[in-house]
GROMACS .gro file of N, CA and C in nm:
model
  405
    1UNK      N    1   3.001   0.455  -2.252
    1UNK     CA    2   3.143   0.428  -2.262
    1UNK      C    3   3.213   0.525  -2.358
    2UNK      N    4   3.135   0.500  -2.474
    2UNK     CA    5   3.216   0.602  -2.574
    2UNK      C    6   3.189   0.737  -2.535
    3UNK      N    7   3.092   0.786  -2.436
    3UNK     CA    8   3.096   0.965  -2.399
    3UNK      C    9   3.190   0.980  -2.300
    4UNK      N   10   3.216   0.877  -2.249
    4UNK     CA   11   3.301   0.936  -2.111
    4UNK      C   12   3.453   0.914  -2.157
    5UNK      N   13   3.517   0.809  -2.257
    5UNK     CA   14   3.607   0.814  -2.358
    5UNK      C   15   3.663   0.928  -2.381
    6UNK      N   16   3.550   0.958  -2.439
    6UNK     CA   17   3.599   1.075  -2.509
    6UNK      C   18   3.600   1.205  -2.475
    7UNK      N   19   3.529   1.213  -2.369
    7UNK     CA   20   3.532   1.306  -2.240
    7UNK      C   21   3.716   1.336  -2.206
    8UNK      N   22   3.714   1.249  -2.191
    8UNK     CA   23   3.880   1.230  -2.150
    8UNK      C   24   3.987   1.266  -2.229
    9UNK      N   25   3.987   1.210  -2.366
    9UNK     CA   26   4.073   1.262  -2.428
    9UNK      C   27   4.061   1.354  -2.515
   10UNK      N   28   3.981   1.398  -2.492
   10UNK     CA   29   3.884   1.550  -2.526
   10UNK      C   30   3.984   1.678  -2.436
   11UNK      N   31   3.970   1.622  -2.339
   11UNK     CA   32   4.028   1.708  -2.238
   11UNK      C   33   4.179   1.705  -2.208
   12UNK      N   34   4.219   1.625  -2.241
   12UNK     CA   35   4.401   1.568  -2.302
   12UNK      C   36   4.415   1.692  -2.402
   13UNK      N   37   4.343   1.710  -2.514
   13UNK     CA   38   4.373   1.782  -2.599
   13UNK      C   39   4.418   1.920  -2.553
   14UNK      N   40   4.271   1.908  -2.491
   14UNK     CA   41   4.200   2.043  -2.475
   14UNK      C   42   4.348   2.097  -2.326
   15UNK      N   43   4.381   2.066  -2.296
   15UNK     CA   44   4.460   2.070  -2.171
   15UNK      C   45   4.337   2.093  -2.052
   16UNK      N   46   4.274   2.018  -2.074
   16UNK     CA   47   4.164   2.052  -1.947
   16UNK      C   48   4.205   1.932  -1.819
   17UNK      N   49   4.332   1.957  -1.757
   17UNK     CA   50   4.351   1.853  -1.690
   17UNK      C   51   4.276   1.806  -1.540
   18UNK      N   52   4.158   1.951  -1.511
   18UNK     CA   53   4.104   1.881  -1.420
   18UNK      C   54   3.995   1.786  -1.459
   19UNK      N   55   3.936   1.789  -1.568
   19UNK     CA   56   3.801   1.723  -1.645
   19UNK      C   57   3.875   1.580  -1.690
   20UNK      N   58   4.005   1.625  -1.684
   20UNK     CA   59   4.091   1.440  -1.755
   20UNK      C   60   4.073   1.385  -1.614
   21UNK      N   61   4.120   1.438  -1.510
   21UNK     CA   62   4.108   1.385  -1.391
   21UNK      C   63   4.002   1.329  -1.314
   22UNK      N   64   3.884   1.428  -1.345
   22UNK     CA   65   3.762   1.373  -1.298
   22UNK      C   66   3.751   1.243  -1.400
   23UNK      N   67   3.723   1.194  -1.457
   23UNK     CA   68   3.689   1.094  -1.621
   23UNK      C   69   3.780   0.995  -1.571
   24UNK      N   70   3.902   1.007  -1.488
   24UNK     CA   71   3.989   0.902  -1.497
   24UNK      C   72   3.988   0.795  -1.429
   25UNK      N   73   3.946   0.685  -1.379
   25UNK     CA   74   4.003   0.572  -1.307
   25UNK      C   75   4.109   0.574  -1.245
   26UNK      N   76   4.116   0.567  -1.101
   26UNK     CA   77   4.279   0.586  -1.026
   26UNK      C   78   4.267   0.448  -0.958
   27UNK      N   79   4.428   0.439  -0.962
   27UNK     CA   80   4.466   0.276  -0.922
   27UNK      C   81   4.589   0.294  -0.864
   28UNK      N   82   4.644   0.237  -0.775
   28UNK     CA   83   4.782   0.193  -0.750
   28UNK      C   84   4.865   0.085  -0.832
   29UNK      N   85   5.008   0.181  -0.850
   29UNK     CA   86   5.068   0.098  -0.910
   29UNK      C   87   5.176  -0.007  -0.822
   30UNK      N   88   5.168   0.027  -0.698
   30UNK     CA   89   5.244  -0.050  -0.643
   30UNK      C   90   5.206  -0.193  -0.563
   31UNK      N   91   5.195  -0.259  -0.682
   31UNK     CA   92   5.164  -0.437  -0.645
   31UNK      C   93   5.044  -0.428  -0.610
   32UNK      N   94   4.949  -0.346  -0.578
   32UNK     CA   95   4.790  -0.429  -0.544
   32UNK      C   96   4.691  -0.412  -0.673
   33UNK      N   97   4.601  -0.432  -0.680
   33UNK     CA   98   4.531  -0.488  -0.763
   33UNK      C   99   4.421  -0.386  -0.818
   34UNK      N  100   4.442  -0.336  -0.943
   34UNK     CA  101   4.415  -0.194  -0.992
   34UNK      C  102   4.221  -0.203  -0.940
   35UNK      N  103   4.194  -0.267  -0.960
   35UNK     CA  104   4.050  -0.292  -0.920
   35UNK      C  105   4.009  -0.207  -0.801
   36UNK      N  106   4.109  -0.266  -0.700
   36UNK     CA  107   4.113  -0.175  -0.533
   36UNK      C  108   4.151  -0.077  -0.551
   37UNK      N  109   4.151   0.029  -0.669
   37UNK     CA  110   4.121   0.176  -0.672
   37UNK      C  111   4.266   0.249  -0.591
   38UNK      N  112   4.250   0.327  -0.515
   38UNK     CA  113   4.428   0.404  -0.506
   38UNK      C  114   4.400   0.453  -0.319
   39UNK      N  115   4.511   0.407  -0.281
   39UNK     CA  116   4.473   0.434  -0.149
   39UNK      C  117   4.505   0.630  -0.103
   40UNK      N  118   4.536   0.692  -0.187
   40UNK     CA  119   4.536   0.850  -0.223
   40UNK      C  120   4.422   0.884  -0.185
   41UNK      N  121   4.429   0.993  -0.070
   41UNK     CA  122   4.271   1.104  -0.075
   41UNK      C  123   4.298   1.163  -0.227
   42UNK      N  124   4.158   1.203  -0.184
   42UNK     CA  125   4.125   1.303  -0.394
   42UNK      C  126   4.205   1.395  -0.374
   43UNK      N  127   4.252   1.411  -0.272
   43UNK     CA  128   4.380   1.566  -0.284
   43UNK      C  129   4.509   1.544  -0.331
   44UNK      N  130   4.521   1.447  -0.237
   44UNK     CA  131   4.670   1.336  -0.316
   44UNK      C  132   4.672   1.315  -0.426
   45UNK      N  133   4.547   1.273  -0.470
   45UNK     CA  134   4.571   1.196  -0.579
   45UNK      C  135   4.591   1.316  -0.768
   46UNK      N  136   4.492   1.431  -0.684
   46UNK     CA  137   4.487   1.539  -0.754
   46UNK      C  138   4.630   1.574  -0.794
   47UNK      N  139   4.678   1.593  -0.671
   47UNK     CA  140   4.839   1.621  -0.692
   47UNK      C  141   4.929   1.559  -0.773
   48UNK      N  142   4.922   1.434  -0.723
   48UNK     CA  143   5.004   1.301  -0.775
   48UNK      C  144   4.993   1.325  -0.910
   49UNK      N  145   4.812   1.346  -0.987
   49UNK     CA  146   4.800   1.351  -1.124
   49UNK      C  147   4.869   1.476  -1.186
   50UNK      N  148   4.870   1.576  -1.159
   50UNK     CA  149   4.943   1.718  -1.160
   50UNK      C  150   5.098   1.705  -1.211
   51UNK      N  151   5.140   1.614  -1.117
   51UNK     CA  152   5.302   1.642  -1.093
   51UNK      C  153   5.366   1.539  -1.207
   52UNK      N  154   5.220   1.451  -1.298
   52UNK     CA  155   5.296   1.351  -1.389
   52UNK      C  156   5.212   1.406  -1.495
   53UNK      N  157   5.110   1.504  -1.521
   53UNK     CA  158   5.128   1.614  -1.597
   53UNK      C  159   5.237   1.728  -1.626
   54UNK      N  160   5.281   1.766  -1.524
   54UNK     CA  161   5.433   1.859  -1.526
   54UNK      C  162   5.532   1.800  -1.576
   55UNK      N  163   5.524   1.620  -1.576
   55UNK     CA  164   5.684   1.551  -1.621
   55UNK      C  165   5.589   1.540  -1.769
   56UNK      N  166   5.507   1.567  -1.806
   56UNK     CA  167   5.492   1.526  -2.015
   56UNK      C  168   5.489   1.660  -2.067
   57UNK      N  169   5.459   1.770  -1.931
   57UNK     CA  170   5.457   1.897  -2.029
   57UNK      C  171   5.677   1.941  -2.016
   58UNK      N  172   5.712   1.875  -1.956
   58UNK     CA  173   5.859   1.901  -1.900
   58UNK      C  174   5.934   1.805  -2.097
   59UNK      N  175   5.865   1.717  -2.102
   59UNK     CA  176   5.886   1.626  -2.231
   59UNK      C  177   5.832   1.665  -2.339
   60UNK      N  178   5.756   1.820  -2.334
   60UNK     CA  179   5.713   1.843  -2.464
   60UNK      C  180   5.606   1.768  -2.537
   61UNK      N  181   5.503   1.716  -2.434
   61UNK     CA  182   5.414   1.570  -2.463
   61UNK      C  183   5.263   1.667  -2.496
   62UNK      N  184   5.226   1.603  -2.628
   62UNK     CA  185   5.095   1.685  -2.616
   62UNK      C  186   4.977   1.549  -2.669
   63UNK      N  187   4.846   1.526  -2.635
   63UNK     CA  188   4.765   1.452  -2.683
   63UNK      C  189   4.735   1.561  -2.788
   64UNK      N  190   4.753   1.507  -2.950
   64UNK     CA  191   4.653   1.604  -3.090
   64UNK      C  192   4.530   1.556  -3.119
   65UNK      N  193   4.540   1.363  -3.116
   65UNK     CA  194   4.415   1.324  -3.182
   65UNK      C  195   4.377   1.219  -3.155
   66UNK      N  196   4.263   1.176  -3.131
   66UNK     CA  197   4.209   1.043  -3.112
   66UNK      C  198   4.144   0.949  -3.165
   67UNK      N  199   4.111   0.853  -3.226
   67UNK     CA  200   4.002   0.762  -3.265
   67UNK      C  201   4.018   0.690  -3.172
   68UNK      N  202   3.826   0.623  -3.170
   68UNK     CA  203   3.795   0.479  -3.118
   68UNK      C  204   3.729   0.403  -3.237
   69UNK      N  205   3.851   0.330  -3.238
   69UNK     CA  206   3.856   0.221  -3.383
   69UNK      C  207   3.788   0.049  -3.377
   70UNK      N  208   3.763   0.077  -3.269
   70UNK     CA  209   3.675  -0.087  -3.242
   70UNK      C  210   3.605  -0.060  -3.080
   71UNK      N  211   3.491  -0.133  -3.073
   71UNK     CA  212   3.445  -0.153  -2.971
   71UNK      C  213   3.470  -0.335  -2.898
   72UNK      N  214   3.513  -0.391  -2.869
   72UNK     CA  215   3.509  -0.544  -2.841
   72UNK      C  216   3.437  -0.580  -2.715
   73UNK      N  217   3.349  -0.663  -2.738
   73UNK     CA  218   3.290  -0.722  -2.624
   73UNK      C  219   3.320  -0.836  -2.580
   74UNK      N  220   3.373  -0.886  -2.482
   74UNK     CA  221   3.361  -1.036  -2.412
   74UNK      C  222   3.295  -1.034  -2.312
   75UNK      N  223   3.238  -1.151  -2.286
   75UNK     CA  224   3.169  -1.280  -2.224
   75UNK      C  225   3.019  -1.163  -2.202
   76UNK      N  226   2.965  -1.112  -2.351
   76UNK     CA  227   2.820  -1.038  -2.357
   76UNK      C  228   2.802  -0.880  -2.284
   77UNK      N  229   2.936  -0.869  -2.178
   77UNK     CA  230   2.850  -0.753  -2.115
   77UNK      C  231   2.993  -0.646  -2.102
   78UNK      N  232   3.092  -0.720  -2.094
   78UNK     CA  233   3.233  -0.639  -2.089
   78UNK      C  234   3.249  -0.566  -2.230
   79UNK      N  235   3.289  -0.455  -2.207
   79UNK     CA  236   3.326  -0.416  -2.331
   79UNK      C  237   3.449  -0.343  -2.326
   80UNK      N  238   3.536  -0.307  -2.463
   80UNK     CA  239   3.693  -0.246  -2.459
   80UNK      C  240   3.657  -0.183  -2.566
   81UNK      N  241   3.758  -0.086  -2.535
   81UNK     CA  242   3.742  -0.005  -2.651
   81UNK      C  243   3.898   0.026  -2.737
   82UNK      N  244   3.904   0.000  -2.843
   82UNK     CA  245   4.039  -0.006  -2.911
   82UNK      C  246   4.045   0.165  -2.961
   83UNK      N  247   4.174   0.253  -2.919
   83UNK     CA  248   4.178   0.326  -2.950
   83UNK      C  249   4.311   0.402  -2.999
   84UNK      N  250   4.294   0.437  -3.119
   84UNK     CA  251   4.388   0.495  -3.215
   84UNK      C  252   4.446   0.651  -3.149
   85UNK      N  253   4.536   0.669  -3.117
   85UNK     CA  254   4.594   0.843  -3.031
   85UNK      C  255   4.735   0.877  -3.136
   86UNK      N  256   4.692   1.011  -3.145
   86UNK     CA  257   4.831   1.100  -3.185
   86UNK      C  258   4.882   1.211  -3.116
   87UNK      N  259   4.984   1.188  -3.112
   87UNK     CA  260   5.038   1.217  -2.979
   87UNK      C  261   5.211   1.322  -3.053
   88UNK      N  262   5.247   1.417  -2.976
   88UNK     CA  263   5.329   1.482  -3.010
   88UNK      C  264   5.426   1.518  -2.925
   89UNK      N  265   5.551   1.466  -2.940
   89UNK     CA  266   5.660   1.494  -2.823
   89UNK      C  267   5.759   1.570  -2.911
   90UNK      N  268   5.801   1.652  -2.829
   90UNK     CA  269   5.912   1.741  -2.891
   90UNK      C  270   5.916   1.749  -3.043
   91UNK      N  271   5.796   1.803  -3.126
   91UNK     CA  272   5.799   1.830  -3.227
   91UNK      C  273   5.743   1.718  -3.326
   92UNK      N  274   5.735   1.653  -3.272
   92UNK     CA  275   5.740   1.509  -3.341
   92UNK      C  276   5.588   1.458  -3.336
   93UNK      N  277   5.538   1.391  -3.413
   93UNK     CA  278   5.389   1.313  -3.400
   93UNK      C  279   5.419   1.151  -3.404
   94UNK      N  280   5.334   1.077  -3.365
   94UNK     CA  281   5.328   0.943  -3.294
   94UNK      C  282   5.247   0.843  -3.312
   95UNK      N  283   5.161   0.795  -3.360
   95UNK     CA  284   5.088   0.720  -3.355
   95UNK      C  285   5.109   0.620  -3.279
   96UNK      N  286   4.999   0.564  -3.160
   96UNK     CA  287   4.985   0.471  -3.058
   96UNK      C  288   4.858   0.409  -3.066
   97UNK      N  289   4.804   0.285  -3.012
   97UNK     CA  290   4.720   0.228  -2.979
   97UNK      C  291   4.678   0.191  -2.828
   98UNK      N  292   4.572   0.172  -2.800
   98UNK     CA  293   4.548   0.156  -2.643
   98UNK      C  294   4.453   0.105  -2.649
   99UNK      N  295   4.410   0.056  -2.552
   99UNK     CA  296   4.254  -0.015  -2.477
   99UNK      C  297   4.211   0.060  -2.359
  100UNK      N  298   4.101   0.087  -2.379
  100UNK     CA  299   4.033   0.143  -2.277
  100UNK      C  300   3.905   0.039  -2.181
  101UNK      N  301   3.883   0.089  -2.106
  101UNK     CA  302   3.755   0.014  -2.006
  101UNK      C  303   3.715   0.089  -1.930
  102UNK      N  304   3.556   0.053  -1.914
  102UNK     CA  305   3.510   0.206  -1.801
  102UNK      C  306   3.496   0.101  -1.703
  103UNK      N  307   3.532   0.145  -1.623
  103UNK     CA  308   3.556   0.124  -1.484
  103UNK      C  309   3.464   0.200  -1.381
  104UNK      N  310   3.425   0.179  -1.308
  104UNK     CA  311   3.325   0.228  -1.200
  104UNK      C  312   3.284   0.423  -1.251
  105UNK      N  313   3.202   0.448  -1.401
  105UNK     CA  314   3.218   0.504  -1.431
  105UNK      C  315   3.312   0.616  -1.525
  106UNK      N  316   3.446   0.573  -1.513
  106UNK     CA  317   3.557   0.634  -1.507
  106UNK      C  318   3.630   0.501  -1.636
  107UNK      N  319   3.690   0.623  -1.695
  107UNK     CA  320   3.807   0.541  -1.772
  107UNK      C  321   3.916   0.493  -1.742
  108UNK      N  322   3.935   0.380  -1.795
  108UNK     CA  323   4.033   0.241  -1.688
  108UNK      C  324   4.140   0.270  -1.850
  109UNK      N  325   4.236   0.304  -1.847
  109UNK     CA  326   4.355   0.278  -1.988
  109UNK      C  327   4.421   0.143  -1.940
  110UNK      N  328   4.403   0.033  -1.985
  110UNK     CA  329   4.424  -0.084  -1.995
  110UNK      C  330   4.499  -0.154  -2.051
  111UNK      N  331   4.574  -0.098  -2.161
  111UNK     CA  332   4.681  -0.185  -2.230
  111UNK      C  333   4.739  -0.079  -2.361
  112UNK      N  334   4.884  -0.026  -2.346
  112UNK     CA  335   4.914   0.061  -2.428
  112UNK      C  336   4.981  -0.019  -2.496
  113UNK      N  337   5.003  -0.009  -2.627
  113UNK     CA  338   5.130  -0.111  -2.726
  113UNK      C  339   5.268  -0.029  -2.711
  114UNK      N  340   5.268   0.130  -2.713
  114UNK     CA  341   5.406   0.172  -2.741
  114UNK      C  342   5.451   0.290  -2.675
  115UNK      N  343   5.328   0.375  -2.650
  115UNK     CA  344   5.360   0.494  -2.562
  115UNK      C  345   5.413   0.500  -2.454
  116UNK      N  346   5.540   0.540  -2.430
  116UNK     CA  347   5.608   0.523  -2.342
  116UNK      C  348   5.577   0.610  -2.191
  117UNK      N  349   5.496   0.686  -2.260
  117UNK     CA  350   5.409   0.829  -2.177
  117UNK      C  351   5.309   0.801  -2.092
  118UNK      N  352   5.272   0.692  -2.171
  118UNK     CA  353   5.132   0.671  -2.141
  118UNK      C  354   5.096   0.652  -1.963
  119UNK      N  355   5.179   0.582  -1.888
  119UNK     CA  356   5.168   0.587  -1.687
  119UNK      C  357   5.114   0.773  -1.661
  120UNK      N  358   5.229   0.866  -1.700
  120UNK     CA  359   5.208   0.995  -1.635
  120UNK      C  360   5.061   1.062  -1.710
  121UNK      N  361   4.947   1.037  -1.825
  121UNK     CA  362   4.858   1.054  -1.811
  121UNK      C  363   4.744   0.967  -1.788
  122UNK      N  364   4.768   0.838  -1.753
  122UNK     CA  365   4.660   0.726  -1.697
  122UNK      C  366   4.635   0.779  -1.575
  123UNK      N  367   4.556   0.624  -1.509
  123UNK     CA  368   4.518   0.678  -1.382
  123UNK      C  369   4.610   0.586  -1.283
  124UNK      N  370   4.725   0.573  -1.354
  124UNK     CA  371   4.834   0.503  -1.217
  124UNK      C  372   4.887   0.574  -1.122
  125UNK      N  373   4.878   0.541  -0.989
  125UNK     CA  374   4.905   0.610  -0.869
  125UNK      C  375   5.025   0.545  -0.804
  126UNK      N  376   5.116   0.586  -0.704
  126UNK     CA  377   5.256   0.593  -0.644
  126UNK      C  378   5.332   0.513  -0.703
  127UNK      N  379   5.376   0.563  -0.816
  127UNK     CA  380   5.460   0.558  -0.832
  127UNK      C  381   5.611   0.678  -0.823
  128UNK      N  382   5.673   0.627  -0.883
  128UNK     CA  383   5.844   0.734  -0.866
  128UNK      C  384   5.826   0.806  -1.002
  129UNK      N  385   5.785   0.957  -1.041
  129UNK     CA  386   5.824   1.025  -1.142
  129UNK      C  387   5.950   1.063  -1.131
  130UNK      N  388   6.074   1.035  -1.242
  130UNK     CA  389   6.181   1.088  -1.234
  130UNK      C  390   6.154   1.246  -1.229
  131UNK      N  391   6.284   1.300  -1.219
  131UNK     CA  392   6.279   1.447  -1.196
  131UNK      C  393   6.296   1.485  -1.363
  132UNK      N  394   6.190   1.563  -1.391
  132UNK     CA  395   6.224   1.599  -1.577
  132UNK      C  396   6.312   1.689  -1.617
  133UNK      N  397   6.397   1.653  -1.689
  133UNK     CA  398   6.520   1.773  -1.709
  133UNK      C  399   6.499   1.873  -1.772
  134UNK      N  400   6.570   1.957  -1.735
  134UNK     CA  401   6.562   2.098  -1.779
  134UNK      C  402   6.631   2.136  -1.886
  135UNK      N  403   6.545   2.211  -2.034
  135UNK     CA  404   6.646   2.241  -2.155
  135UNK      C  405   6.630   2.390  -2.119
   0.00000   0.00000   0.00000
C-alpha cells in the first residue's frame, strides 16, 4: 500500500503523469458506484486524465510534498491511509489532507478535507472540466 502510494505521488511531483496514471484507480463520477471502475477504454480514459491535468497546469497547480501520517485499519484487513500533501497554486503553498485506499492494486483517493483540485488529479472519470482561463 504504502509503495504504490507513494508511487503516485512521487510522480505528481515528479510530473510523471503517465506513472500517476498507471498507480491510479479510475471510477466514474457520474452516479454509479466507484467500485464498478470507469466505463472509459484505457485510451479514453488516458485522455480524460490528460485534459484534467491541462486544467491544474492551466491553475498553476503543482503537487511539492507528501506525508503518510497514519495508517488505519478497520474490520482487521481494510486499511487507509491518512495523508498529509503540499500543494502549490499560483505561487502559493497549501496544506491538505486526504485518505487513500488501494483498490484493485491501484490507488483509490477517498476523501479530501479541502483541496479543491483534488477531482482533476484523482481517478474520477466523466465528468465536465470547465474550460481553464487564459492569463
Amino acid at each position: 500500500m504504502k509503495m504504490i502510494t507513494t508511487k503516485y505521488y512521487q510522480a505528481l511531483i515528479d510530473e510523471d503523469y503517465a506513472t500517476a496514471f498507471e498507480t491510479l484507480y479510475l471510477y466514474d463520477a457520474n452516479g454509479r458506484h466507484p467500485v464498478d471502475g470507469t466505463m472509459l477504454s484505457e485510451q479514453e480514459a488516458k485522455e480524460f486524465y490528460m485534459k484534467k491535468i491541462a486544467f491544474l497546469q492551466a491553475q498553476q497547480y503543482k503537487m511539492k510534498n507528501f506525508e503518510i501520517t497514519k495508517i488505519r485499519y478497520e474490520d482487521g484487513h481494510t486499511a487507509f491511509l491518512e495523508m498529509k500533501l503540499e500543494v502549490e497554486q499560483s505561487g502559493q503553498r497549501f496544506e491538505y489532507a486526504e485518505t487513500v485506499h488501494v483498490w484493485e492494486g491501484k490507488v483509490w483517493i477517498m476523501g479530501e478535507e479541502e483541496d479543491p483540485f483534488t477531482k482533476y488529479r484523482d481517478g474520477r472519470m466523466n465528468f465536465d472540466i470547465p474550460e481553464a482561463p487564459v492569463y
